[in-house]
Amino acid sequence: KINKIIDKRHFDNEIKLMKTLSHKNIIKLYDVINKTKKEVYIVLEYCNEGDLSNYIETKINTFDNKYFYEILNALEYLYKKEILHRDIKPENILIHNNSIKITDFGFAKSFEKNELITTFCGSPLYMAPEIILNREYNYSSDIWSLGVVLYELLTKEHPYSCDSKDELWSKIKNNSLNINFD
């Protein structure tokens, strides 16, 4: 149930985009029910095992390779449909019966090959440096986020030891994470 839609345009875009998706590793949108102008119900596929961050916290590695392959498979599907997710992170990767379901397409965007995008969006700990530095980006920024998720999935810890978003941004801007931008 959604009580307040902050940006109707983004919400409508997310719903429109989700209606076009059909992949075993992407959450299925079944219906959107408008009760009132302020109350909207979104009927999504049920996922019984929480999100990937819950799995990572257990320190279990039984499904690491399977989950990574499924995430990669879902992203490949999106890119073939020319869709950037733009917010790949463990909290947006749900699990149902030990299978991955990518969710939260609020920042997703259709793109054309070789198109460069400048919109600032995503989650800072998983955001590619070019986005943080307000540079143009493309699908490779999702791949950066995927790499961070893979690292976290395999090591059970985040690759950047930072206590705050500001500290992370400072390290990226000062290139103290040893990132090569060229």
CSV table of C-alpha atoms in Angstrom, one decimal:
chain,number,residue,atom,x,y,z
A,1,LYS,CA,0.0,0.0,0.0
A,2,ILE,CA,1.4,3.4,-1.0
A,3,ASN,CA,-0.1,6.3,1.0
A,4,LYS,CA,1.9,9.1,-0.6
A,5,ILE,CA,3.4,9.3,-4.0
A,6,ILE,CA,6.2,11.9,-3.9
A,7,ASP,CA,6.8,12.1,-7.6
A,8,LYS,CA,3.8,10.9,-9.7
A,9,ARG,CA,5.9,11.0,-12.9
A,10,HIS,CA,8.5,8.6,-11.4
A,11,PHE,CA,5.8,6.4,-10.0
A,12,ASP,CA,4.0,6.2,-13.3
A,13,ASN,CA,7.3,5.5,-15.1
A,14,GLU,CA,8.1,2.7,-12.7
A,15,ILE,CA,4.7,1.1,-13.2
A,16,LYS,CA,4.8,1.4,-17.0
A,17,LEU,CA,8.2,-0.1,-17.1
A,18,MET,CA,7.4,-3.0,-14.7
A,19,LYS,CA,4.4,-3.9,-16.9
A,20,THR,CA,6.8,-4.6,-19.8
A,21,LEU,CA,9.1,-6.9,-17.8
A,22,SER,CA,8.8,-10.7,-17.8
A,23,HIS,CA,11.8,-12.6,-16.4
A,24,LYS,CA,12.2,-15.2,-13.7
A,25,ASN,CA,14.7,-13.1,-11.7
A,26,ILE,CA,12.7,-9.8,-11.8
A,27,ILE,CA,9.8,-9.2,-9.5
A,28,LYS,CA,6.4,-9.6,-11.3
A,29,LEU,CA,3.9,-6.8,-11.1
A,30,TYR,CA,0.4,-8.2,-11.1
A,31,ASP,CA,-1.8,-5.2,-10.7
A,32,VAL,CA,-2.1,-1.6,-9.6
A,33,ILE,CA,-5.3,-0.7,-7.7
A,34,ASN,CA,-6.2,3.0,-7.3
A,35,LYS,CA,-8.5,3.2,-4.2
A,36,THR,CA,-8.4,6.9,-3.9
A,37,LYS,CA,-6.1,9.7,-5.2
A,38,LYS,CA,-3.9,9.2,-2.1
A,39,GLU,CA,-4.2,5.4,-1.7
A,40,VAL,CA,-2.6,3.0,-4.3
A,41,TYR,CA,-2.1,-0.7,-3.9
A,42,ILE,CA,0.6,-2.4,-5.9
A,43,VAL,CA,0.2,-6.2,-6.2
A,44,LEU,CA,3.6,-7.8,-6.6
A,45,GLU,CA,5.0,-11.3,-6.6
A,46,TYR,CA,5.5,-12.6,-3.1
A,47,CYS,CA,9.1,-13.2,-1.9
A,48,ASN,CA,9.4,-15.3,1.2
A,49,GLU,CA,13.1,-14.9,2.2
A,50,GLY,CA,13.6,-11.2,2.5
A,51,ASP,CA,16.3,-9.4,0.6
A,52,LEU,CA,20.0,-10.1,-0.3
A,53,SER,CA,21.3,-8.1,2.7
A,54,ASN,CA,19.5,-10.5,5.1
A,55,TYR,CA,21.3,-13.4,3.3
A,56,ILE,CA,24.6,-11.6,3.4
A,57,GLU,CA,24.2,-11.0,7.2
A,58,THR,CA,23.8,-14.7,7.8
A,59,LYS,CA,27.4,-15.2,6.6
A,60,ILE,CA,26.2,-18.4,4.8
A,61,ASN,CA,27.7,-18.9,1.3
A,62,THR,CA,25.5,-21.8,0.1
A,63,PHE,CA,23.9,-19.8,-2.7
A,64,ASP,CA,26.5,-17.1,-3.5
A,65,ASN,CA,27.3,-18.3,-7.0
A,66,LYS,CA,23.7,-19.1,-7.8
A,67,TYR,CA,22.5,-15.7,-6.6
A,68,PHE,CA,25.2,-13.8,-8.5
A,69,TYR,CA,24.4,-15.7,-11.7
A,70,GLU,CA,20.7,-14.9,-11.3
A,71,ILE,CA,21.4,-11.2,-10.7
A,72,LEU,CA,23.6,-11.1,-13.8
A,73,ASN,CA,21.0,-12.9,-15.8
A,74,ALA,CA,18.3,-10.3,-14.8
A,75,LEU,CA,20.6,-7.4,-15.6
A,76,GLU,CA,21.4,-8.9,-19.0
A,77,TYR,CA,17.7,-9.1,-19.7
A,78,LEU,CA,17.2,-5.4,-18.7
A,79,TYR,CA,20.1,-4.3,-20.9
A,80,LYS,CA,18.8,-6.2,-23.9
A,81,LYS,CA,15.5,-4.2,-23.3
A,82,GLU,CA,17.7,-1.1,-23.0
A,83,ILE,CA,16.8,-0.4,-19.3
A,84,LEU,CA,19.1,0.8,-16.7
A,85,HIS,CA,18.1,-0.1,-13.1
A,86,ARG,CA,20.2,2.7,-11.5
A,87,ASP,CA,19.8,1.4,-7.9
A,88,ILE,CA,21.4,-2.0,-7.7
A,89,LYS,CA,22.0,-2.9,-4.0
A,90,PRO,CA,21.2,-5.9,-1.8
A,91,GLU,CA,18.0,-4.3,-0.4
A,92,ASN,CA,16.6,-4.2,-4.0
A,93,ILE,CA,17.3,-7.8,-4.6
A,94,LEU,CA,14.6,-10.1,-3.0
A,95,ILE,CA,14.8,-13.8,-2.5
A,96,HIS,CA,12.0,-16.3,-3.0
A,97,ASN,CA,12.5,-20.0,-2.6
A,98,ASN,CA,16.3,-19.5,-3.0
A,99,SER,CA,15.8,-17.5,-6.3
A,100,ILE,CA,16.7,-13.9,-6.9
A,101,LYS,CA,14.0,-11.3,-7.8
A,102,ILE,CA,15.3,-7.8,-8.7
A,103,THR,CA,12.9,-5.1,-7.5
A,104,ASP,CA,12.4,-1.4,-7.1
A,105,PHE,CA,12.5,0.2,-10.5
A,106,GLY,CA,11.8,3.7,-9.2
A,107,PHE,CA,15.1,5.0,-10.7
A,108,ALA,CA,15.1,2.7,-13.8
A,109,LYS,CA,15.4,4.4,-17.1
A,110,SER,CA,15.1,3.4,-20.7
A,111,PHE,CA,18.2,4.3,-22.7
A,112,GLU,CA,19.6,4.0,-26.2
A,113,LYS,CA,23.0,2.4,-26.9
A,114,ASN,CA,25.9,4.7,-26.2
A,115,GLU,CA,23.5,7.3,-24.6
A,116,LEU,CA,25.1,9.1,-21.7
A,117,ILE,CA,22.9,10.1,-18.7
A,118,THR,CA,23.5,12.8,-16.1
A,119,THR,CA,20.7,12.3,-13.6
A,120,PHE,CA,22.0,11.9,-10.0
A,121,CYS,CA,20.3,8.9,-8.4
A,122,GLY,CA,21.0,5.7,-6.6
A,123,SER,CA,22.3,4.6,-3.2
A,124,PRO,CA,25.7,6.1,-2.3
A,125,LEU,CA,27.4,3.0,-1.0
A,126,TYR,CA,26.6,1.3,-4.4
A,127,MET,CA,26.8,4.3,-6.6
A,128,ALA,CA,29.4,4.5,-9.3
A,129,PRO,CA,32.0,7.2,-8.9
A,130,GLU,CA,31.0,8.9,-12.1
A,131,ILE,CA,27.5,9.5,-10.7
A,132,ILE,CA,28.9,10.8,-7.4
A,133,LEU,CA,31.2,13.2,-9.4
A,134,ASN,CA,28.3,14.3,-11.5
A,135,ARG,CA,29.8,13.0,-14.7
A,136,GLU,CA,27.9,11.4,-17.6
A,137,TYR,CA,27.3,7.7,-17.2
A,138,ASN,CA,25.7,4.7,-19.0
A,139,TYR,CA,25.0,1.0,-18.2
A,140,SER,CA,28.5,0.6,-16.9
A,141,SER,CA,27.4,2.4,-13.7
A,142,ASP,CA,25.0,-0.5,-13.0
A,143,ILE,CA,28.0,-2.9,-13.5
A,144,TRP,CA,29.9,-0.9,-10.9
A,145,SER,CA,27.0,-1.4,-8.4
A,146,LEU,CA,26.9,-5.1,-9.4
A,147,GLY,CA,30.6,-5.4,-8.6
A,148,VAL,CA,30.1,-3.9,-5.2
A,149,VAL,CA,27.2,-6.3,-4.5
A,150,LEU,CA,29.3,-9.2,-5.7
A,151,TYR,CA,32.1,-8.3,-3.4
A,152,GLU,CA,29.7,-8.0,-0.5
A,153,LEU,CA,28.0,-11.3,-1.4
A,154,LEU,CA,31.3,-13.2,-1.5
A,155,THR,CA,33.1,-11.6,1.4
A,156,LYS,CA,30.1,-10.8,3.5
A,157,GLU,CA,31.3,-7.2,4.0
A,158,HIS,CA,31.1,-4.0,2.1
A,159,PRO,CA,34.3,-3.1,0.1
A,160,TYR,CA,34.5,0.4,1.5
A,161,SER,CA,35.1,1.0,5.2
A,162,CYS,CA,33.3,4.3,5.8
A,163,ASP,CA,31.3,5.5,8.7
A,164,SER,CA,29.1,7.9,6.7
A,165,LYS,CA,28.0,8.9,3.2
A,166,ASP,CA,30.1,12.1,3.5
A,167,GLU,CA,33.3,10.1,4.3
A,168,LEU,CA,32.6,7.8,1.3
A,169,TRP,CA,32.0,10.8,-1.1
A,170,SER,CA,35.2,12.4,0.2
A,171,LYS,CA,37.2,9.2,-0.4
A,172,ILE,CA,35.8,8.9,-3.9
A,173,LYS,CA,36.4,12.6,-4.8
A,174,ASN,CA,39.9,12.4,-3.4
A,175,ASN,CA,40.4,9.1,-5.2
A,176,SER,CA,41.6,7.5,-2.0
A,177,LEU,CA,39.7,4.3,-2.9
A,178,ASN,CA,42.3,3.9,-5.7
A,179,ILE,CA,39.7,4.1,-8.5
A,180,ASN,CA,41.0,4.7,-12.0
A,181,PHE,CA,38.7,7.0,-13.9
A,182,ASP,CA,40.4,6.7,-17.3
